[in-house]
Amino acid sequence: GENVEQHPSTLSVQEGDSAVIKCTYSDSASNYFPWYKQELGKRPQLIIDIRSNVGEKKDQRIAVTLNKTAKHFSLHITETQPEDSAVYFCAAKKAAGNKLTFGGGTRVLVKP
Amino acid sequence: DADVTQTPRNRITKTGKRIMLECSQTKGHDRMYWYRQDPGLGLRLIYYSFDVKDINKGEISDGYSVSRQAQAKFSLSLESAIPNQTALYFCATSVASNTEAFFGQGTRLTVV
C-alpha cells in the first residue's frame, strides 16, 4: 500500500521567516496530495491541495510544490505568523484508490 | 452551518469494556471515515463507508467494528477495549476521495 513519510517532525521558526515541510510517497500512481492544519485542541482542516497534473499551487502565503519524478511534495509557508503554529499533515491518494494515507505530521512553532 | 459531530468528546473506560463512538453529519456527504490519531503517527484509517451498504476496512481495523445506520450516521465500536486503543479518534466525511475531508471535533478515548 501507499506509504507517506513527512519531515521534519518538529520545526521552529522565527516570525517572518519561511517554513518548509517535505513529504515523500511510495506509490507512483498517487495523484491527489492535500495538506491539513490542526491547531491545538482542534480538528484538522484542509489548507491547500494539489493534483498530479499541476507542479505548483499557491494561496496567499502558502504554496505546495509537487515533484512526481522524485515522488515528493512540499508545503511552503512564507512570512510566518504566530497563528501558523500548528501541526501540519500531508496526505496522498492513489488514482484508483479510495482513501488518503497521511504522513506523521509536523509540529510547527512560530516564535514571536 | 453543516457540520460533523462526534459524541462523546471525552471518554475514560476500563479494559475489556465495550464502547461506542458516534458520528453524525449534516453535510449530506455519502463518504464517511473513522481515523485514529497518535503522536508521531499521523492519522490512520480504521474503517470507511461510501454508503449505508458499503463498509470497508482501513489500515488498522483489528479490534474495531463499525455500523452505518444511515447516510448521516457512522458509529465506531471497540468490542473489548485495551489500553493501546487509547488515542484521539476522528470521524470525517467527504464528497469524494479526492476532495476535502471534513473532520469532527474528535473523541479523546482513554482505556485504563
PDB file of C-alpha atoms in Angstrom:
ATOM      1  CA  GLY A   1       0.000   0.000   0.000  1.00  0.00           C
ATOM      2  CA  GLU A   2       0.876   3.670  -0.029  1.00  0.00           C
ATOM      3  CA  ASN A   3       3.440   4.962   2.457  1.00  0.00           C
ATOM      4  CA  VAL A   4       3.863   8.667   3.188  1.00  0.00           C
ATOM      5  CA  GLU A   5       6.831   9.998   5.131  1.00  0.00           C
ATOM      6  CA  GLN A   6       6.889  13.545   6.446  1.00  0.00           C
ATOM      7  CA  HIS A   7       9.854  15.602   7.621  1.00  0.00           C
ATOM      8  CA  PRO A   8      10.723  17.247   9.880  1.00  0.00           C
ATOM      9  CA  SER A   9       8.587  16.099  12.795  1.00  0.00           C
ATOM     10  CA  THR A  10       9.094  19.446  14.534  1.00  0.00           C
ATOM     11  CA  LEU A  11      10.027  22.829  13.113  1.00  0.00           C
ATOM     12  CA  SER A  12      10.713  26.029  14.976  1.00  0.00           C
ATOM     13  CA  VAL A  13      10.957  29.276  13.025  1.00  0.00           C
ATOM     14  CA  GLN A  14      11.188  32.941  13.823  1.00  0.00           C
ATOM     15  CA  GLU A  15       8.164  35.045  12.974  1.00  0.00           C
ATOM     16  CA  GLY A  16       8.536  36.387   9.455  1.00  0.00           C
ATOM     17  CA  ASP A  17      10.777  33.556   8.289  1.00  0.00           C
ATOM     18  CA  SER A  18       9.715  30.781   5.912  1.00  0.00           C
ATOM     19  CA  ALA A  19       8.820  27.212   6.854  1.00  0.00           C
ATOM     20  CA  VAL A  20       9.138  24.204   4.573  1.00  0.00           C
ATOM     21  CA  ILE A  21       7.728  20.732   5.197  1.00  0.00           C
ATOM     22  CA  LYS A  22       8.531  17.857   2.880  1.00  0.00           C
ATOM     23  CA  CYS A  23       6.671  14.619   2.211  1.00  0.00           C
ATOM     24  CA  THR A  24       7.641  11.621   0.145  1.00  0.00           C
ATOM     25  CA  TYR A  25       5.237   8.979  -1.099  1.00  0.00           C
ATOM     26  CA  SER A  26       5.822   5.458  -2.294  1.00  0.00           C
ATOM     27  CA  ASP A  27       3.162   4.810  -4.922  1.00  0.00           C
ATOM     28  CA  SER A  28       3.771   6.486  -8.274  1.00  0.00           C
ATOM     29  CA  ALA A  29       0.049   6.069  -9.026  1.00  0.00           C
ATOM     30  CA  SER A  30      -0.846   8.680  -6.380  1.00  0.00           C
ATOM     31  CA  ASN A  31      -2.487  11.731  -7.891  1.00  0.00           C
ATOM     32  CA  TYR A  32      -4.011  13.801  -5.087  1.00  0.00           C
ATOM     33  CA  PHE A  33      -1.984  15.496  -2.329  1.00  0.00           C
ATOM     34  CA  PRO A  34      -3.756  17.559   0.334  1.00  0.00           C
ATOM     35  CA  TRP A  35      -2.318  19.377   3.327  1.00  0.00           C
ATOM     36  CA  TYR A  36      -4.193  19.699   6.601  1.00  0.00           C
ATOM     37  CA  LYS A  37      -3.557  22.048   9.514  1.00  0.00           C
ATOM     38  CA  GLN A  38      -4.506  21.098  13.045  1.00  0.00           C
ATOM     39  CA  GLU A  39      -4.378  23.807  15.678  1.00  0.00           C
ATOM     40  CA  LEU A  40      -4.001  22.784  19.289  1.00  0.00           C
ATOM     41  CA  GLY A  41      -7.134  21.015  20.511  1.00  0.00           C
ATOM     42  CA  LYS A  42      -8.898  21.477  17.186  1.00  0.00           C
ATOM     43  CA  ARG A  43      -9.847  19.290  14.250  1.00  0.00           C
ATOM     44  CA  PRO A  44      -7.679  19.006  11.110  1.00  0.00           C
ATOM     45  CA  GLN A  45      -8.702  21.375   8.327  1.00  0.00           C
ATOM     46  CA  LEU A  46      -7.668  21.439   4.695  1.00  0.00           C
ATOM     47  CA  ILE A  47      -5.427  24.363   3.816  1.00  0.00           C
ATOM     48  CA  ILE A  48      -4.325  23.508   0.298  1.00  0.00           C
ATOM     49  CA  ASP A  49      -4.217  20.576  -2.086  1.00  0.00           C
ATOM     50  CA  ILE A  50      -2.569  19.741  -5.380  1.00  0.00           C
ATOM     51  CA  ARG A  51      -3.264  17.211  -8.097  1.00  0.00           C
ATOM     52  CA  SER A  52      -0.697  15.402 -10.168  1.00  0.00           C
ATOM     53  CA  ASN A  53      -1.354  17.405 -13.326  1.00  0.00           C
ATOM     54  CA  VAL A  54      -0.020  20.533 -11.608  1.00  0.00           C
ATOM     55  CA  GLY A  55       3.523  21.205 -10.380  1.00  0.00           C
ATOM     56  CA  GLU A  56       2.819  24.089  -8.051  1.00  0.00           C
ATOM     57  CA  LYS A  57      -0.124  25.789  -6.405  1.00  0.00           C
ATOM     58  CA  LYS A  58      -0.195  28.937  -4.318  1.00  0.00           C
ATOM     59  CA  ASP A  59      -2.712  30.520  -1.969  1.00  0.00           C
ATOM     60  CA  GLN A  60      -1.534  33.750  -0.367  1.00  0.00           C
ATOM     61  CA  ARG A  61       1.364  32.819   1.961  1.00  0.00           C
ATOM     62  CA  ILE A  62       1.020  29.088   1.372  1.00  0.00           C
ATOM     63  CA  ALA A  63       2.338  27.147  -1.593  1.00  0.00           C
ATOM     64  CA  VAL A  64       2.695  23.484  -2.423  1.00  0.00           C
ATOM     65  CA  THR A  65       5.110  22.005  -4.953  1.00  0.00           C
ATOM     66  CA  LEU A  66       4.976  18.521  -6.432  1.00  0.00           C
ATOM     67  CA  ASN A  67       7.807  16.546  -7.996  1.00  0.00           C
ATOM     68  CA  LYS A  68       6.269  13.415  -9.494  1.00  0.00           C
ATOM     69  CA  THR A  69       9.560  12.021 -10.714  1.00  0.00           C
ATOM     70  CA  ALA A  70      11.072  12.110  -7.244  1.00  0.00           C
ATOM     71  CA  LYS A  71       7.725  11.315  -5.590  1.00  0.00           C
ATOM     72  CA  HIS A  72       7.819  14.162  -3.155  1.00  0.00           C
ATOM     73  CA  PHE A  73       5.781  17.255  -2.414  1.00  0.00           C
ATOM     74  CA  SER A  74       6.395  20.158  -0.105  1.00  0.00           C
ATOM     75  CA  LEU A  75       4.475  22.823   1.778  1.00  0.00           C
ATOM     76  CA  HIS A  76       5.972  26.298   1.895  1.00  0.00           C
ATOM     77  CA  ILE A  77       4.754  28.946   4.307  1.00  0.00           C
ATOM     78  CA  THR A  78       6.208  32.406   3.806  1.00  0.00           C
ATOM     79  CA  GLU A  79       6.237  35.333   6.246  1.00  0.00           C
ATOM     80  CA  THR A  80       5.218  33.064   9.099  1.00  0.00           C
ATOM     81  CA  GLN A  81       2.959  34.428  11.807  1.00  0.00           C
ATOM     82  CA  PRO A  82       2.173  33.116  15.312  1.00  0.00           C
ATOM     83  CA  GLU A  83      -1.182  31.813  14.076  1.00  0.00           C
ATOM     84  CA  ASP A  84       0.711  29.472  11.739  1.00  0.00           C
ATOM     85  CA  SER A  85       1.769  27.488  14.830  1.00  0.00           C
ATOM     86  CA  ALA A  86       0.041  24.116  14.481  1.00  0.00           C
ATOM     87  CA  VAL A  87       0.557  20.527  13.392  1.00  0.00           C
ATOM     88  CA  TYR A  88       0.567  20.071   9.627  1.00  0.00           C
ATOM     89  CA  PHE A  89      -0.250  16.785   7.898  1.00  0.00           C
ATOM     90  CA  CYS A  90       0.407  15.829   4.315  1.00  0.00           C
ATOM     91  CA  ALA A  91      -1.501  13.036   2.609  1.00  0.00           C
ATOM     92  CA  ALA A  92      -1.598  11.151  -0.663  1.00  0.00           C
ATOM     93  CA  LYS A  93      -4.227   9.216  -2.570  1.00  0.00           C
ATOM     94  CA  LYS A  94      -3.833   6.774  -5.417  1.00  0.00           C
ATOM     95  CA  ALA A  95      -5.740   7.399  -8.613  1.00  0.00           C
ATOM     96  CA  ALA A  96      -7.613   4.100  -8.339  1.00  0.00           C
ATOM     97  CA  GLY A  97      -7.770   4.107  -4.566  1.00  0.00           C
ATOM     98  CA  ASN A  98     -10.474   5.225  -2.187  1.00  0.00           C
ATOM     99  CA  LYS A  99      -8.587   6.533   0.776  1.00  0.00           C
ATOM    100  CA  LEU A 100      -5.993   9.009   1.906  1.00  0.00           C
ATOM    101  CA  THR A 101      -2.717   7.968   3.519  1.00  0.00           C
ATOM    102  CA  PHE A 102      -1.391  10.572   5.929  1.00  0.00           C
ATOM    103  CA  GLY A 103       2.133  11.462   6.919  1.00  0.00           C
ATOM    104  CA  GLY A 104       3.141  11.506  10.586  1.00  0.00           C
ATOM    105  CA  GLY A 105       2.705  15.257  10.991  1.00  0.00           C
ATOM    106  CA  THR A 106       4.983  18.249  11.569  1.00  0.00           C
ATOM    107  CA  ARG A 107       4.631  20.419  14.635  1.00  0.00           C
ATOM    108  CA  VAL A 108       5.428  23.996  13.621  1.00  0.00           C
ATOM    109  CA  LEU A 109       6.177  26.611  16.238  1.00  0.00           C
ATOM    110  CA  VAL A 110       6.471  30.231  15.162  1.00  0.00           C
ATOM    111  CA  LYS A 111       8.369  32.260  17.723  1.00  0.00           C
ATOM    112  CA  PRO A 112       7.498  35.959  18.005  1.00  0.00           C
TER     113      PRO A 112
ATOM    114  CA  ASP B   1     -23.617  25.558   9.318  1.00  0.00           C
ATOM    115  CA  ALA B   2     -23.402  21.973   8.113  1.00  0.00           C
ATOM    116  CA  ASP B   3     -21.097  20.053  10.391  1.00  0.00           C
ATOM    117  CA  VAL B   4     -19.679  16.736  11.548  1.00  0.00           C
ATOM    118  CA  THR B   5     -20.457  15.982  15.194  1.00  0.00           C
ATOM    119  CA  GLN B   6     -18.867  13.351  17.408  1.00  0.00           C
ATOM    120  CA  THR B   7     -20.079  12.064  20.749  1.00  0.00           C
ATOM    121  CA  PRO B   8     -18.738  11.732  23.341  1.00  0.00           C
ATOM    122  CA  ARG B   9     -15.899  14.256  23.251  1.00  0.00           C
ATOM    123  CA  ASN B  10     -14.019  12.523  26.045  1.00  0.00           C
ATOM    124  CA  ARG B  11     -14.344   9.065  27.477  1.00  0.00           C
ATOM    125  CA  ILE B  12     -12.477   7.012  30.033  1.00  0.00           C
ATOM    126  CA  THR B  13     -13.252   3.304  30.033  1.00  0.00           C
ATOM    127  CA  LYS B  14     -11.856   0.168  31.584  1.00  0.00           C
ATOM    128  CA  THR B  15     -10.003  -2.624  29.835  1.00  0.00           C
ATOM    129  CA  GLY B  16     -12.401  -5.192  28.442  1.00  0.00           C
ATOM    130  CA  LYS B  17     -15.405  -2.886  28.216  1.00  0.00           C
ATOM    131  CA  ARG B  18     -17.363  -2.354  25.031  1.00  0.00           C
ATOM    132  CA  ILE B  19     -17.600   1.235  23.903  1.00  0.00           C
ATOM    133  CA  MET B  20     -19.242   3.012  21.005  1.00  0.00           C
ATOM    134  CA  LEU B  21     -18.201   6.326  19.489  1.00  0.00           C
ATOM    135  CA  GLU B  22     -20.814   8.081  17.428  1.00  0.00           C
ATOM    136  CA  CYS B  23     -20.591  10.388  14.445  1.00  0.00           C
ATOM    137  CA  SER B  24     -23.347  12.297  12.712  1.00  0.00           C
ATOM    138  CA  GLN B  25     -23.146  14.768   9.849  1.00  0.00           C
ATOM    139  CA  THR B  26     -25.372  17.344   8.257  1.00  0.00           C
ATOM    140  CA  LYS B  27     -23.180  17.863   5.205  1.00  0.00           C
ATOM    141  CA  GLY B  28     -25.088  15.413   3.050  1.00  0.00           C
ATOM    142  CA  HIS B  29     -21.905  13.524   2.148  1.00  0.00           C
ATOM    143  CA  ASP B  30     -22.033   9.842   1.277  1.00  0.00           C
ATOM    144  CA  ARG B  31     -18.466   9.060   2.304  1.00  0.00           C
ATOM    145  CA  MET B  32     -17.617   8.716   5.972  1.00  0.00           C
ATOM    146  CA  TYR B  33     -14.391   7.690   7.683  1.00  0.00           C
ATOM    147  CA  TRP B  34     -13.008   6.851  11.112  1.00  0.00           C
ATOM    148  CA  TYR B  35      -9.400   7.778  11.866  1.00  0.00           C
ATOM    149  CA  ARG B  36      -7.184   7.313  14.858  1.00  0.00           C
ATOM    150  CA  GLN B  37      -4.556   9.908  15.784  1.00  0.00           C
ATOM    151  CA  ASP B  38      -1.472   9.032  17.807  1.00  0.00           C
ATOM    152  CA  PRO B  39       1.540  11.318  18.338  1.00  0.00           C
ATOM    153  CA  GLY B  40       4.048  10.947  15.515  1.00  0.00           C
ATOM    154  CA  LEU B  41       1.848   8.529  13.587  1.00  0.00           C
ATOM    155  CA  GLY B  42      -0.454  10.964  11.892  1.00  0.00           C
ATOM    156  CA  LEU B  43      -4.000   9.939  11.105  1.00  0.00           C
ATOM    157  CA  ARG B  44      -4.533   6.263  10.419  1.00  0.00           C
ATOM    158  CA  LEU B  45      -7.688   4.988   8.771  1.00  0.00           C
ATOM    159  CA  ILE B  46      -9.720   2.452  10.736  1.00  0.00           C
ATOM    160  CA  TYR B  47     -12.833   1.989   8.577  1.00  0.00           C
ATOM    161  CA  TYR B  48     -14.605   3.834   5.804  1.00  0.00           C
ATOM    162  CA  SER B  49     -18.022   3.710   4.198  1.00  0.00           C
ATOM    163  CA  PHE B  50     -19.324   5.039   0.903  1.00  0.00           C
ATOM    164  CA  ASP B  51     -22.986   4.396   1.629  1.00  0.00           C
ATOM    165  CA  VAL B  52     -25.148   2.533   4.119  1.00  0.00           C
ATOM    166  CA  LYS B  53     -24.493  -0.796   2.393  1.00  0.00           C
ATOM    167  CA  ASP B  54     -20.778  -0.286   1.917  1.00  0.00           C
ATOM    168  CA  ILE B  55     -18.242  -0.824   4.728  1.00  0.00           C
ATOM    169  CA  ASN B  56     -14.516  -1.172   4.155  1.00  0.00           C
ATOM    170  CA  LYS B  57     -11.557  -1.902   6.399  1.00  0.00           C
ATOM    171  CA  GLY B  58      -8.774   0.617   6.639  1.00  0.00           C
ATOM    172  CA  GLU B  59      -5.164   0.247   7.758  1.00  0.00           C
ATOM    173  CA  ILE B  60      -5.846  -0.659  11.391  1.00  0.00           C
ATOM    174  CA  SER B  61      -9.283  -2.277  11.664  1.00  0.00           C
ATOM    175  CA  ASP B  62      -8.363  -5.074  14.109  1.00  0.00           C
ATOM    176  CA  GLY B  63     -10.196  -4.658  17.399  1.00  0.00           C
ATOM    177  CA  TYR B  64     -12.755  -2.245  15.903  1.00  0.00           C
ATOM    178  CA  SER B  65     -16.111  -2.563  14.182  1.00  0.00           C
ATOM    179  CA  VAL B  66     -18.427  -0.016  12.590  1.00  0.00           C
ATOM    180  CA  SER B  67     -22.058   0.487  11.745  1.00  0.00           C
ATOM    181  CA  ARG B  68     -23.506   2.839   9.127  1.00  0.00           C
ATOM    182  CA  GLN B  69     -27.021   3.327  10.429  1.00  0.00           C
ATOM    183  CA  ALA B  70     -27.981   5.982   7.896  1.00  0.00           C
ATOM    184  CA  GLN B  71     -26.312   8.284   5.410  1.00  0.00           C
ATOM    185  CA  ALA B  72     -25.751  10.737   8.235  1.00  0.00           C
ATOM    186  CA  LYS B  73     -24.584   8.340  10.976  1.00  0.00           C
ATOM    187  CA  PHE B  74     -21.459   6.227  11.298  1.00  0.00           C
ATOM    188  CA  SER B  75     -20.531   4.575  14.612  1.00  0.00           C
ATOM    189  CA  LEU B  76     -17.264   3.030  15.723  1.00  0.00           C
ATOM    190  CA  SER B  77     -17.219   0.275  18.344  1.00  0.00           C
ATOM    191  CA  LEU B  78     -14.449  -1.210  20.400  1.00  0.00           C
ATOM    192  CA  GLU B  79     -15.739  -4.651  21.361  1.00  0.00           C
ATOM    193  CA  SER B  80     -13.268  -5.184  24.183  1.00  0.00           C
ATOM    194  CA  ALA B  81     -11.187  -2.090  24.823  1.00  0.00           C
ATOM    195  CA  ILE B  82      -7.470  -2.420  25.541  1.00  0.00           C
ATOM    196  CA  PRO B  83      -5.013   0.249  26.747  1.00  0.00           C
ATOM    197  CA  ASN B  84      -3.233   0.607  23.400  1.00  0.00           C
ATOM    198  CA  GLN B  85      -6.509   1.833  21.929  1.00  0.00           C
ATOM    199  CA  THR B  86      -6.052   4.990  23.966  1.00  0.00           C
ATOM    200  CA  ALA B  87      -5.976   7.698  21.303  1.00  0.00           C
ATOM    201  CA  LEU B  88      -7.778  10.618  19.705  1.00  0.00           C
ATOM    202  CA  TYR B  89     -10.439   9.428  17.281  1.00  0.00           C
ATOM    203  CA  PHE B  90     -11.766  11.468  14.382  1.00  0.00           C
ATOM    204  CA  CYS B  91     -14.730  10.951  12.147  1.00  0.00           C
ATOM    205  CA  ALA B  92     -14.625  12.600   8.722  1.00  0.00           C
ATOM    206  CA  THR B  93     -16.832  12.993   5.669  1.00  0.00           C
ATOM    207  CA  SER B  94     -16.216  13.866   2.055  1.00  0.00           C
ATOM    208  CA  VAL B  95     -17.986  14.146  -1.264  1.00  0.00           C
ATOM    209  CA  ALA B  96     -15.309  12.045  -2.956  1.00  0.00           C
ATOM    210  CA  SER B  97     -11.942  10.545  -2.041  1.00  0.00           C
ATOM    211  CA  ASN B  98     -10.034  13.289  -3.823  1.00  0.00           C
ATOM    212  CA  THR B  99     -11.918  16.206  -2.326  1.00  0.00           C
ATOM    213  CA  GLU B 100     -11.731  17.928   1.027  1.00  0.00           C
ATOM    214  CA  ALA B 101     -12.360  15.777   4.087  1.00  0.00           C
ATOM    215  CA  PHE B 102     -14.324  17.471   6.866  1.00  0.00           C
ATOM    216  CA  PHE B 103     -13.441  16.279  10.339  1.00  0.00           C
ATOM    217  CA  GLY B 104     -15.455  16.109  13.516  1.00  0.00           C
ATOM    218  CA  GLN B 105     -14.163  17.641  16.734  1.00  0.00           C
ATOM    219  CA  GLY B 106     -12.594  14.382  17.843  1.00  0.00           C
ATOM    220  CA  THR B 107     -13.161  11.961  20.722  1.00  0.00           C
ATOM    221  CA  ARG B 108     -10.374  11.503  23.225  1.00  0.00           C
ATOM    222  CA  LEU B 109     -10.578   7.914  24.471  1.00  0.00           C
ATOM    223  CA  THR B 110      -8.588   6.624  27.429  1.00  0.00           C
ATOM    224  CA  VAL B 111      -8.587   2.921  28.259  1.00  0.00           C
ATOM    225  CA  VAL B 112      -7.348   2.159  31.773  1.00  0.00           C
TER     226      VAL B 112
END
